[in-house]
mmCIF file of C-alpha atoms in Angstrom:
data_model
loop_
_atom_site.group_PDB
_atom_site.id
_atom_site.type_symbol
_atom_site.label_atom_id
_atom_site.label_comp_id
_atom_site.label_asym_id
_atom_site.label_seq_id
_atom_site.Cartn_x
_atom_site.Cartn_y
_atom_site.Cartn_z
ATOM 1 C CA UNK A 1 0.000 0.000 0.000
ATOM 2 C CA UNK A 2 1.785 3.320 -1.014
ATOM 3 C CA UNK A 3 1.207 6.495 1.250
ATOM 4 C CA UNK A 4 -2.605 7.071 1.979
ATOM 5 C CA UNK A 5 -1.643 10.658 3.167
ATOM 6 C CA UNK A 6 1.421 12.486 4.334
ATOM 7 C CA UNK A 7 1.980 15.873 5.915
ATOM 8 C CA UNK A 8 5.130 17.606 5.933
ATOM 9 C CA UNK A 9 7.429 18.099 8.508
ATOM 10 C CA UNK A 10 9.418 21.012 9.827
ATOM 11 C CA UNK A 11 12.665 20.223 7.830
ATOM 12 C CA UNK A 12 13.905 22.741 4.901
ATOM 13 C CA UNK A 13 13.138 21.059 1.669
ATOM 14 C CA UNK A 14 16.223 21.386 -0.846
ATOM 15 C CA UNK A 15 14.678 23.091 -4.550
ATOM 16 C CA UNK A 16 16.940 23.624 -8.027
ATOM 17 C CA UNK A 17 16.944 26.655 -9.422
ATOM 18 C CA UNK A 18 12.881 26.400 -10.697
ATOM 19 C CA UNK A 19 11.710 25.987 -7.408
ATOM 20 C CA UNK A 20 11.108 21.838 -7.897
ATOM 21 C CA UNK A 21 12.286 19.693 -5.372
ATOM 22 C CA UNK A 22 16.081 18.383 -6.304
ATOM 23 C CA UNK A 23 16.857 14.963 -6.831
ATOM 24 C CA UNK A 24 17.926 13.961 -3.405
ATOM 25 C CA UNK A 25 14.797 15.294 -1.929
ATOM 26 C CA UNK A 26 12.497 13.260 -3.759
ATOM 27 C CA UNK A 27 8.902 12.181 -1.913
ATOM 28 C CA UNK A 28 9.838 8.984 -0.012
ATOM 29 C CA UNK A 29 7.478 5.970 -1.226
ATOM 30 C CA UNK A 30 5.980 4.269 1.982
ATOM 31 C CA UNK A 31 4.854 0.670 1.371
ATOM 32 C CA UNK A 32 2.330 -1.637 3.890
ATOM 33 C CA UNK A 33 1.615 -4.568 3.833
ATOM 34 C CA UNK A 34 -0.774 -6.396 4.299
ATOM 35 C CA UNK A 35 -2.944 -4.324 2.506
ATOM 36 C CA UNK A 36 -6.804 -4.190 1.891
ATOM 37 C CA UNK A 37 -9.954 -5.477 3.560
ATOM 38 C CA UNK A 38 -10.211 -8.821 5.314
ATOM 39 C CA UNK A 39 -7.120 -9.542 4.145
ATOM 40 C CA UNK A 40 -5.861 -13.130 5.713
ATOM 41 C CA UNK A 41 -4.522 -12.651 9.433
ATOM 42 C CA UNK A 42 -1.488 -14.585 10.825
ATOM 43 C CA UNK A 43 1.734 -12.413 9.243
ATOM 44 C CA UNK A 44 3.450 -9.526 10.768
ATOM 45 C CA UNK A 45 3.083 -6.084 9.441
ATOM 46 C CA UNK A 46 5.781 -5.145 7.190
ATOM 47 C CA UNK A 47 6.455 -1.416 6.391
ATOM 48 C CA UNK A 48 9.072 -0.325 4.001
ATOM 49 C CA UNK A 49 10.553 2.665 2.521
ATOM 50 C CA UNK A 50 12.145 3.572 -0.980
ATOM 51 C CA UNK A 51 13.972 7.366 -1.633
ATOM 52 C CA UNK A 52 14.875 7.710 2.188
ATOM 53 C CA UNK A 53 14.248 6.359 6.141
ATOM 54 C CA UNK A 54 11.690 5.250 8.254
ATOM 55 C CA UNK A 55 12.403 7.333 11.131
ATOM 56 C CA UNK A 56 9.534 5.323 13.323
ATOM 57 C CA UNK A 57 6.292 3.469 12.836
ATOM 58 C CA UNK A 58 3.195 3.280 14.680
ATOM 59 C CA UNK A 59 0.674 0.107 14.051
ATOM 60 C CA UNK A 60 -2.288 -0.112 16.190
ATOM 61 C CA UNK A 61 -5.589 -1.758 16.612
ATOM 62 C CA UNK A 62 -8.997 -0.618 16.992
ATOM 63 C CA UNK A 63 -8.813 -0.540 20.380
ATOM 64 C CA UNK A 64 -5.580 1.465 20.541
ATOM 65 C CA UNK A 65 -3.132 -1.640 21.308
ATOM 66 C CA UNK A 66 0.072 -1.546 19.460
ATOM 67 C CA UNK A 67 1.725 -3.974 17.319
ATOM 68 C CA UNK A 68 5.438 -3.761 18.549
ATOM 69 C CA UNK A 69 8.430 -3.758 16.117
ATOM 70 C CA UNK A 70 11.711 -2.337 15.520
ATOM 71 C CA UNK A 71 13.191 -0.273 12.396
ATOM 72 C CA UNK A 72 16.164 -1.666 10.938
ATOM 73 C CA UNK A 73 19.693 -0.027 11.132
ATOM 74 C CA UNK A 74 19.418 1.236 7.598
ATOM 75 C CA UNK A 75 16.162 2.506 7.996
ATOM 76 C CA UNK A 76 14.454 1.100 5.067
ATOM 77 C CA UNK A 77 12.007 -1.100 6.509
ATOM 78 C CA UNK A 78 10.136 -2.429 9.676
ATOM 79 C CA UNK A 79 8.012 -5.791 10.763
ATOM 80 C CA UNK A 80 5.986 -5.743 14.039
ATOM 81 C CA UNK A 81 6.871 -8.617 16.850
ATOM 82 C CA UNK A 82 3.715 -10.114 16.601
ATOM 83 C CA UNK A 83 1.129 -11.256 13.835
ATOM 84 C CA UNK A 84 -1.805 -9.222 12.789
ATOM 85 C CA UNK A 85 -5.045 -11.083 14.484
ATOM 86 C CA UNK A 86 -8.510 -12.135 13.161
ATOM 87 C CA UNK A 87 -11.170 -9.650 12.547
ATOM 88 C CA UNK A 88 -8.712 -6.879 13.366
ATOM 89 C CA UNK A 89 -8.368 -3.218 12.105
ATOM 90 C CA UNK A 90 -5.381 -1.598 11.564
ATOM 91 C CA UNK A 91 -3.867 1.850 11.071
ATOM 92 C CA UNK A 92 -0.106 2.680 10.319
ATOM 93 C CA UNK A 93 1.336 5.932 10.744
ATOM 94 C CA UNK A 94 5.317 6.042 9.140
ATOM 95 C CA UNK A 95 7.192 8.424 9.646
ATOM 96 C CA UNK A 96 10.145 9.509 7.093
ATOM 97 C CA UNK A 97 13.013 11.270 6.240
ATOM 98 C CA UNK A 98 13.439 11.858 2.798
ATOM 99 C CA UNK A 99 17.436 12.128 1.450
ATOM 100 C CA UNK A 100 17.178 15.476 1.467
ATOM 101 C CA UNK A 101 16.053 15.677 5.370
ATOM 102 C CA UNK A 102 12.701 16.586 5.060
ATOM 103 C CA UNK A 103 10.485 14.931 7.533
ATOM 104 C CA UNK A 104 6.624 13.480 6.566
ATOM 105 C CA UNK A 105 4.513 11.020 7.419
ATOM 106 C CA UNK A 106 2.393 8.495 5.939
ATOM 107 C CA UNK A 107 -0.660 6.629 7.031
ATOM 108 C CA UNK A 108 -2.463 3.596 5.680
ATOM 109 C CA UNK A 109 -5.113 1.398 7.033
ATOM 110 C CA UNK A 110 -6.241 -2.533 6.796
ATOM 111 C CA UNK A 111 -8.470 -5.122 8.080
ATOM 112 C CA UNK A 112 -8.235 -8.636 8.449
ATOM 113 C CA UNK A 113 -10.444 -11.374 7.671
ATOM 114 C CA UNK A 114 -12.564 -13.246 11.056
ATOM 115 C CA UNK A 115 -11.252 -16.587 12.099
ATOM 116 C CA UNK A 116 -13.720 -18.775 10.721
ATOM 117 C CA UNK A 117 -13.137 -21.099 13.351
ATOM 118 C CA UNK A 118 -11.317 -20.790 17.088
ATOM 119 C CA UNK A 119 -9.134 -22.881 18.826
ATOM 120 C CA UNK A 120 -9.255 -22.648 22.560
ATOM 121 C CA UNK A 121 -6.720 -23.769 25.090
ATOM 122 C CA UNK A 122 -7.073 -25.352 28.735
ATOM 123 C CA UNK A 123 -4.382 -25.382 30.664
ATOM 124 C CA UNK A 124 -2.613 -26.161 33.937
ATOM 125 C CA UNK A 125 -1.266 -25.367 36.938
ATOM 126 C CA UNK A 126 -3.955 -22.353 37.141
ATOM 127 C CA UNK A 127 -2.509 -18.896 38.250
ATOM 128 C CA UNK A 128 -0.505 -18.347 41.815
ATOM 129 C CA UNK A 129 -0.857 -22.345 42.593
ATOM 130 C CA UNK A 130 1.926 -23.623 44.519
ATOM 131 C CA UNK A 131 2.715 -27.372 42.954
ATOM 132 C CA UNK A 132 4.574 -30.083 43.616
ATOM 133 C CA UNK A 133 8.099 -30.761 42.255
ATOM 134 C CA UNK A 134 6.938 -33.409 39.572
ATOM 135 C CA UNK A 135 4.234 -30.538 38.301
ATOM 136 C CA UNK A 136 4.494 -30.092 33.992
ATOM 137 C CA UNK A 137 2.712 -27.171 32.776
ATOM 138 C CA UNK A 138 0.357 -29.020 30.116
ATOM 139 C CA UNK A 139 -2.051 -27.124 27.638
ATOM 140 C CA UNK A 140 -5.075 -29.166 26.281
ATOM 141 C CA UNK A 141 -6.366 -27.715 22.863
ATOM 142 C CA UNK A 142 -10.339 -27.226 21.470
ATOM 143 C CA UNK A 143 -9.306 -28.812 18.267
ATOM 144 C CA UNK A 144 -6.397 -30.096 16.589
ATOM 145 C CA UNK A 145 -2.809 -28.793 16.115
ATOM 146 C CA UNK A 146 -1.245 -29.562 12.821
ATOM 147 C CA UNK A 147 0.664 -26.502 12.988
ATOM 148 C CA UNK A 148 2.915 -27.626 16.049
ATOM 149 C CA UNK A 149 5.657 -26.192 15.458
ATOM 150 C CA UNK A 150 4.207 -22.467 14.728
ATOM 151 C CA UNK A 151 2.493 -22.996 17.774
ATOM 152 C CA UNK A 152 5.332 -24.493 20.299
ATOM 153 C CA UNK A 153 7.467 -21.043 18.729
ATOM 154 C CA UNK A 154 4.761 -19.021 20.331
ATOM 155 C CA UNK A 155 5.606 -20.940 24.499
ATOM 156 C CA UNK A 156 7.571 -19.414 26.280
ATOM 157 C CA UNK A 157 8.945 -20.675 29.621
ATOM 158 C CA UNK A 158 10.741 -18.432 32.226
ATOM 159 C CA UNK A 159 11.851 -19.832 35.850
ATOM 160 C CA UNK A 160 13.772 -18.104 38.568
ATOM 161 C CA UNK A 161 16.950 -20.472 38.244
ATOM 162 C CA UNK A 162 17.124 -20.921 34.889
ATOM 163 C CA UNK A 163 15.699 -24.739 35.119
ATOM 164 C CA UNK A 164 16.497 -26.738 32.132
ATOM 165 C CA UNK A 165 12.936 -28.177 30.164
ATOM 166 C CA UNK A 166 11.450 -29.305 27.227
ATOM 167 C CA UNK A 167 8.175 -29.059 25.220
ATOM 168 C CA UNK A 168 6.273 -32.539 24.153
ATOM 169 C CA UNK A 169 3.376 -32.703 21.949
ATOM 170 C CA UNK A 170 1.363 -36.350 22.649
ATOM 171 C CA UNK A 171 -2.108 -37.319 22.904
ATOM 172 C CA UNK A 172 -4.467 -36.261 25.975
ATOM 173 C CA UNK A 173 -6.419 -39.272 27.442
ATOM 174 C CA UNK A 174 -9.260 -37.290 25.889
ATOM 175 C CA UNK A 175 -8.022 -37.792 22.306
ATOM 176 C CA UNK A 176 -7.131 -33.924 21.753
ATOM 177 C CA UNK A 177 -3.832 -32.846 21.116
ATOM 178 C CA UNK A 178 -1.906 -31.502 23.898
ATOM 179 C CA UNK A 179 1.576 -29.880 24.726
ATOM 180 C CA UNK A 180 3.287 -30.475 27.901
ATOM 181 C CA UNK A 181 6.638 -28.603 29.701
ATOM 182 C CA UNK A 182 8.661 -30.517 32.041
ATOM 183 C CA UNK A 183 12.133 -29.806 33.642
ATOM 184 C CA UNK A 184 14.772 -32.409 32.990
ATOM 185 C CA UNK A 185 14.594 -33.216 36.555
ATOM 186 C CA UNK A 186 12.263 -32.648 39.096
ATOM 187 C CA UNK A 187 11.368 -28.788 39.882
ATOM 188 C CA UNK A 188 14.197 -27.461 42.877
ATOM 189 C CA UNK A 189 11.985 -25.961 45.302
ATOM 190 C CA UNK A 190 10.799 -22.630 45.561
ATOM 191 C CA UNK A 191 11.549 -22.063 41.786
ATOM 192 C CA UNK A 192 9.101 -19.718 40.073
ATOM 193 C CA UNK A 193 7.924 -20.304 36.885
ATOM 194 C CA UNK A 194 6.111 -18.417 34.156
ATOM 195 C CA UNK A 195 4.156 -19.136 30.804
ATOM 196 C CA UNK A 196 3.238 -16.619 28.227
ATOM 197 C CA UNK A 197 1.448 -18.128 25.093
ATOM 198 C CA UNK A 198 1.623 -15.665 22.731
ATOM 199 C CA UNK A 199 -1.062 -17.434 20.793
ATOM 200 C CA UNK A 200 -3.506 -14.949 18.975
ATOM 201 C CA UNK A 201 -3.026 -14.208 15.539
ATOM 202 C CA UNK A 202 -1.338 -18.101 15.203
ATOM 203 C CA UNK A 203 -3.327 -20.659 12.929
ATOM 204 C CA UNK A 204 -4.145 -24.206 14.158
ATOM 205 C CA UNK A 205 -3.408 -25.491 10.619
ATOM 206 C CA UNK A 206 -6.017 -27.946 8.925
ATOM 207 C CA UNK A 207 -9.535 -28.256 10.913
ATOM 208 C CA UNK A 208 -7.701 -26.755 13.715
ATOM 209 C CA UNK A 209 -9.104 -22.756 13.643
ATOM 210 C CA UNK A 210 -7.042 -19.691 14.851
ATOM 211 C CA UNK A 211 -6.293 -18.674 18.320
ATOM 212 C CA UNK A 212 -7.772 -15.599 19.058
ATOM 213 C CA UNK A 213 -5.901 -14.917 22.691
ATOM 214 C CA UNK A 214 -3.200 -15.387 24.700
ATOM 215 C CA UNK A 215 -2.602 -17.171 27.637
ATOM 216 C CA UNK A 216 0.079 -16.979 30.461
ATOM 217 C CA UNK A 217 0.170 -17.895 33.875
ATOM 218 C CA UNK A 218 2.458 -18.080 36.943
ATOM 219 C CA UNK A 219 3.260 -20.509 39.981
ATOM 220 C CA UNK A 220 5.516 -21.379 42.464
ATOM 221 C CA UNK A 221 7.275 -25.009 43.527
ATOM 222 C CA UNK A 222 6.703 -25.804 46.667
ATOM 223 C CA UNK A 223 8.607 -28.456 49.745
ATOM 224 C CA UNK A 224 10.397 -31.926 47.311
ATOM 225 C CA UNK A 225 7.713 -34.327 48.263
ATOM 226 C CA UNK A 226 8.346 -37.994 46.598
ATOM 227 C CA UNK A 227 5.285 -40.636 47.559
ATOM 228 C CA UNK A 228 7.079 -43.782 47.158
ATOM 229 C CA UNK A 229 4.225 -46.897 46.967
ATOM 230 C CA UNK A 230 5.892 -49.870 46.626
ATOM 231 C CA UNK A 231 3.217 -52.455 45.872
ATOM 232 C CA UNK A 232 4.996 -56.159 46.427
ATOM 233 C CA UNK A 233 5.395 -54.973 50.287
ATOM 234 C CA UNK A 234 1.698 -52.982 50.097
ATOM 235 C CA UNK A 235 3.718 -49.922 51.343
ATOM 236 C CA UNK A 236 3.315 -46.134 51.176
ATOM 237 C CA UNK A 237 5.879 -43.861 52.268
ATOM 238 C CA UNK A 238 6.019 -40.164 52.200
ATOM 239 C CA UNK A 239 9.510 -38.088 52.218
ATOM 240 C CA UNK A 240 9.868 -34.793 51.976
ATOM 241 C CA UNK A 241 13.367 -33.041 51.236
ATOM 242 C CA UNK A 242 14.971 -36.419 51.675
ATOM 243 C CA UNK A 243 13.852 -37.773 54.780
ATOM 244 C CA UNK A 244 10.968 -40.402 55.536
ATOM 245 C CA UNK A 245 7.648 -38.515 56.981
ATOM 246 C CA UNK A 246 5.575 -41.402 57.526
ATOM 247 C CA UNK A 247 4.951 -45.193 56.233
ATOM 248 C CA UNK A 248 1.292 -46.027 55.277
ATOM 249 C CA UNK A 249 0.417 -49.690 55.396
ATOM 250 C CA UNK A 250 -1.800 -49.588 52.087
ATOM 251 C CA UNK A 251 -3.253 -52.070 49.526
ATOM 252 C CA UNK A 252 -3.501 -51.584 45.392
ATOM 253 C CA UNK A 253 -4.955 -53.794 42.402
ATOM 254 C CA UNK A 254 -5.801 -56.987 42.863
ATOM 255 C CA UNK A 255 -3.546 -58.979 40.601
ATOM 256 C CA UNK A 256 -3.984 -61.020 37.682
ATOM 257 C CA UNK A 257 -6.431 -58.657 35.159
ATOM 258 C CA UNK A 258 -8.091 -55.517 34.711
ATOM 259 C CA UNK A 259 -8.139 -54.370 38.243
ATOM 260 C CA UNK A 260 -4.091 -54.217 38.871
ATOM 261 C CA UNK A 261 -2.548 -50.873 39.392
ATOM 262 C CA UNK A 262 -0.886 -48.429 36.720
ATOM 263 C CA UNK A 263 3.626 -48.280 37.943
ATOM 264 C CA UNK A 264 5.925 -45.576 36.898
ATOM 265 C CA UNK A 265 5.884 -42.305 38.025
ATOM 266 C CA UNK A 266 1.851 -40.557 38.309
ATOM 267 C CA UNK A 267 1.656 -37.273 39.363
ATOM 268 C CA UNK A 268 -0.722 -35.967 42.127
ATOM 269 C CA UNK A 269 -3.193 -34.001 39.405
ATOM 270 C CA UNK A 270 -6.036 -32.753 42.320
ATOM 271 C CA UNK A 271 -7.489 -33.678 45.210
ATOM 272 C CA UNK A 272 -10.915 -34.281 44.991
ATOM 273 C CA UNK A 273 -12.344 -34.713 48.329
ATOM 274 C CA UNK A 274 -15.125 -36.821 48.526
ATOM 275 C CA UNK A 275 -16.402 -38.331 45.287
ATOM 276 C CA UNK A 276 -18.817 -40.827 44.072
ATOM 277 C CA UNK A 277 -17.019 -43.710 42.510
ATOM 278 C CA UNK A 278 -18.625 -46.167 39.946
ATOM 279 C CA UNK A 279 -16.734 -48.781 38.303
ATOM 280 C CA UNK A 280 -19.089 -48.772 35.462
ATOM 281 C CA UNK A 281 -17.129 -45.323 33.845
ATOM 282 C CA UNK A 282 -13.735 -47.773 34.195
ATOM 283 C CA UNK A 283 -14.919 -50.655 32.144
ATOM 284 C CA UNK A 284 -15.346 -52.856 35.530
ATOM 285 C CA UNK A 285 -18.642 -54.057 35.136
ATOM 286 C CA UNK A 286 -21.092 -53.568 38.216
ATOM 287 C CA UNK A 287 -18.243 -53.746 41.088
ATOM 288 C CA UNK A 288 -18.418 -51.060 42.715
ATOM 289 C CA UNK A 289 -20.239 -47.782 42.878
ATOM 290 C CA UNK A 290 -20.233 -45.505 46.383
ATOM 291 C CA UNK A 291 -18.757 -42.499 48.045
ATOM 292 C CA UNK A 292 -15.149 -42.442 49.002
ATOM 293 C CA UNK A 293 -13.333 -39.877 51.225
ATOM 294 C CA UNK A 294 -9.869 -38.070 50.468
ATOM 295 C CA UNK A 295 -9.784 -38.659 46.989
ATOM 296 C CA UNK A 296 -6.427 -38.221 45.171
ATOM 297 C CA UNK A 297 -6.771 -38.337 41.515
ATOM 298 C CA UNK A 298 -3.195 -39.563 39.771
ATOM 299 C CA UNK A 299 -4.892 -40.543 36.019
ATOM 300 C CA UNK A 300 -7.259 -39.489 33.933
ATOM 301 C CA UNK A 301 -7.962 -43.781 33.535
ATOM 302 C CA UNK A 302 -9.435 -43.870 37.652
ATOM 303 C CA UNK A 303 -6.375 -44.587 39.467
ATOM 304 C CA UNK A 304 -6.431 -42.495 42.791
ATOM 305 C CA UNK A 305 -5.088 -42.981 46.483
ATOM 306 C CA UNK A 306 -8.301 -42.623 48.849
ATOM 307 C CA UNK A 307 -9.906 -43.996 52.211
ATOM 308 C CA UNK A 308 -10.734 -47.545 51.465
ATOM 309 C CA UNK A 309 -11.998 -48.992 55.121
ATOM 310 C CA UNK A 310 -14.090 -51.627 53.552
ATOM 311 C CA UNK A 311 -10.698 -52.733 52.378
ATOM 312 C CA UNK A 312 -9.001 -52.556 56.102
ATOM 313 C CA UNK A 313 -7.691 -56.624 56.576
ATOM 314 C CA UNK A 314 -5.823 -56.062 53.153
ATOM 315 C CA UNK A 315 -3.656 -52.924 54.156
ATOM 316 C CA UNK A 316 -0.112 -53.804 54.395
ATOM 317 C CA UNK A 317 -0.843 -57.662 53.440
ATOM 318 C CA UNK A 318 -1.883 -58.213 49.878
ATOM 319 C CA UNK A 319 -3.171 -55.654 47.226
ATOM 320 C CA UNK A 320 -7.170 -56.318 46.823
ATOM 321 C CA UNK A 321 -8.479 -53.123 45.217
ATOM 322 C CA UNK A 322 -9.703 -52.301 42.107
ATOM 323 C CA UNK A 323 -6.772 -50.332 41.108
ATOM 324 C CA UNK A 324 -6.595 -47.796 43.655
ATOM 325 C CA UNK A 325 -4.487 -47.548 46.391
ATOM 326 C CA UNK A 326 -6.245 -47.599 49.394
ATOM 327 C CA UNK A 327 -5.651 -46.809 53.587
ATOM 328 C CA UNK A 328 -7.618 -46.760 56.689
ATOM 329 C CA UNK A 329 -9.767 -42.941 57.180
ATOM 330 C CA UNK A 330 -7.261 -41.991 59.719
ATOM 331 C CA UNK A 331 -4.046 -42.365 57.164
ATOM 332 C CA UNK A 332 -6.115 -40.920 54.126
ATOM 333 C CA UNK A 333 -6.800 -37.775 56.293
ATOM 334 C CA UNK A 334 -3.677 -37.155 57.465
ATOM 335 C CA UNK A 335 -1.830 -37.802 54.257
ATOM 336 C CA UNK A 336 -4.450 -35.730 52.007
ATOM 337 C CA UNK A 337 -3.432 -32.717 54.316
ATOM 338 C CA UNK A 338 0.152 -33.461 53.550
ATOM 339 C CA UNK A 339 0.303 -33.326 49.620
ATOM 340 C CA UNK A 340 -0.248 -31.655 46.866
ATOM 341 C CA UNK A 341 -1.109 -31.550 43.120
ATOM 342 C CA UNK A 342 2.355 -31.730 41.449
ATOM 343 C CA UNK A 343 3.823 -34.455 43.883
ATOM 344 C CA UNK A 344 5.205 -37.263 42.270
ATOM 345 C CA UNK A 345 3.756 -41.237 43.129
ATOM 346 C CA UNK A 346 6.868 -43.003 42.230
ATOM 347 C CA UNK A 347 5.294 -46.691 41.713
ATOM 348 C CA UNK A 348 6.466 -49.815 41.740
ATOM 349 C CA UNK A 349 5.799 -53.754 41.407
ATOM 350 C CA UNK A 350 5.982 -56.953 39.951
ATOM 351 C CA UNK A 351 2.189 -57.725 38.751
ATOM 352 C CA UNK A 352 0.493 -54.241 37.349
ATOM 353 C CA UNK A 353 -1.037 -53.333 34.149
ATOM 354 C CA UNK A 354 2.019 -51.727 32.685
ATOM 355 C CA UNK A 355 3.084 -48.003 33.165
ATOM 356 C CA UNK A 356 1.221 -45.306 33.345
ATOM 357 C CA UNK A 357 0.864 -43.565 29.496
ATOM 358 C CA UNK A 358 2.480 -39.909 29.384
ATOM 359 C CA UNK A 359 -1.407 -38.776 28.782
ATOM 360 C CA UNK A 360 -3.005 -40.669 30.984
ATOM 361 C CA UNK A 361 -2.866 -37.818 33.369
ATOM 362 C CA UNK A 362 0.798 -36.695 33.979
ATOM 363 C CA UNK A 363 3.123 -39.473 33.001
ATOM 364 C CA UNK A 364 5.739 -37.366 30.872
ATOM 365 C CA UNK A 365 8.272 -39.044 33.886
ATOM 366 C CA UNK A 366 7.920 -42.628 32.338
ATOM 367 C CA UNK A 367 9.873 -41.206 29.477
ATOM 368 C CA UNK A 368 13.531 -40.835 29.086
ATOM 369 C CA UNK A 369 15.131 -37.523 29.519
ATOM 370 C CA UNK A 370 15.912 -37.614 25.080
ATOM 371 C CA UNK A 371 12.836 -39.574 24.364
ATOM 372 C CA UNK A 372 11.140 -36.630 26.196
ATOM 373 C CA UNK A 373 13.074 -34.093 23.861
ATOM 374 C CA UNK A 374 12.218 -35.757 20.851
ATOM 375 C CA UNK A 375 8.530 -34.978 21.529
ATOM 376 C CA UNK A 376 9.375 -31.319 20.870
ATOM 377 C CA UNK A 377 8.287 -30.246 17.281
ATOM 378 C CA UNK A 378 11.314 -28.017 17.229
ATOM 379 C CA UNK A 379 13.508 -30.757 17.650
#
């Protein structure tokens, strides 16, 4: 788009002998683009300049937020930091110095295009949490990501200590795609860690639809709390920084079929209080269905720690749940006051149903350190 209008500036303007401008002092040509009416969003705003400088540039929305961006040393052209976003109206203002040194400035004006569809994102730990040392910071999306990489380019993660971490794209338990962050090793504590998502104006790719916002939260790492449960001596121990809290006689999935236990490493995703359990949304048939007290939820699948005193003659001698791990009232109170989402359950033992799937809640920790970083779409 070449100038839409200029005005001139306070600077002499240089004239031959007829009174016309002389060659070096020639109009500078302005040009914008995108340019036009719902024109496509998703590219930066370019603005360049032919017959002298860009001095500065000025891009902003209808609602008077700017589009940042920098002029480059030679002054002939500038792109904003971020995209131009769906259903978004834009004006420009340039200013220029022609060779000569007189001053103008030149304004233009564009739209762009709705998002005919938009992608949504839930994530977690929500804002000012305090999580435990095993927590990942995990976004769930609307719709699909085929764009991953354009998208993963957009994440940014800041910590306090610099805390070395890597993005994984793999498949949420409920089918959508999803993008998780976790260190290399557990969190240190007290670390403080921030996401900003600069998502709007970035397209989903194929069936996916355009993010229309940004997202960006902040939380804190709390006290290194590792639940050990060590199911072939129907064990639970707590430690925190390094030394034992408490042992927890406890009892997990009966062995020999569907109702064993997830091993590996779960992750503490919420407590959930009391909660009405049915084994009919597991795939176990009529088995159980009532209310249990101090739920723990580690996976999406139905595996949680909670009060089992129906269970009481099996704690500490033989696993006999339905894939739970289970402890008198008086141990699931005190130890649901003692944790927190973000703790790690490190699991073990000999008869379980295999280990628990990096989606099926938060099992990135079942994955090697470089079988973690190949998850990354950057990589």
């Amino acid at each position: 788009m070449a100038a839409c209008s200029s005005s001139n500036g306070t600077s002499p303007t240089a004239r031959d002998t007829e009174g016309k401008p002389s060659a070096d002092d020639r109009p500078v040509t302005v040009t914008v683009t995108p340019t036009g009416e719902r024109v496509p969003a998703g590219e930066p705003v370019k603005v360049t300049a032919s017959g002298g400088r860009l001095t500065s540039v000025t891009v902003t929305d209808a609602d008077g937020h700017r589009l940042a961006g920098k002029v480059a040393a030679d002054g002939r052209s500038w792109i904003s930091d971020r995209k131009a976003v769906p259903g978004a109206s834009y004006a420009v203002t340039a200013a220029t110095r022609s060779e000569g040194g007189t001053a103008k400035s030149t304004r233009a004006a564009f739209t762009t295009a709705e998002a005919d569809k938009v992608n949504k994102v839930d994530w977690r730990p929500g804002a000012g949490a305090t999580v435990g040392v095993a927590q990942p910071i995990s976004l769930v999306f609307d719709n699909p990501v085929r764009n991953k990489a354009e998208v993963e380019k957009q994440l940014r993660i800041t910590t306090s200590n610099d805390t070395e971490g890597s993005w994984g794209w793999i498949r949420d338990w409920s089918g959508r795609d999803r993008v998780d962050w976790r260190p290399k090793e557990y969190w240190k504590p007290g670390t403080e860690v921030t996401l900003k998502a600069t998502l709007n104006g970035t397209d989903s790719g194929t069936a996916g639809g355009w993010f229309v916002r940004d997202y960006s939260t902040t939380f804190t790492v709390g006290a290194r709390q590792i639940v050990k449960v060590d199911l072939d001596r129907h064990r639970l121990t707590l430690e925190r920084d390094g030394e034992t809290v408490r042992r927890i006689p406890v009892s997990g999935g009966t062995p020999g079929g569907d109702k064993r236990s997830w091993r590996g490493t779960a992750v503490l995703m919420a407590k959930e209080g009391t909660i009405n359990m049915n084994s009919e949304t597991v795939g176990l048939g009529d088995a159980y269905d009532k209310m249990v007290d101090y739920s723990m939820r580690l996976t999406w699948s139905g595996m949680y720690a909670h009060a089992a005193p129906w269970n009481a003659r099996w704690f500490g001698n033989a696993n006999h749940s339905s894939g739970c791990i289970g402890m008198s009232d008086a141990n699931a109170a005190w130890f649901y006051g003692q944790v927190r989402p973000g703790d790690p359950f490190e699991i073990t033992g000999k008869d379980t149903k295999g280990t628990v799937d990096p989606g099926n809640g938060f099992g990135a920790w079942n994955l090697s350190w470089s079988e973690w970083r190949e998850k990354s779409a950057l990589r």
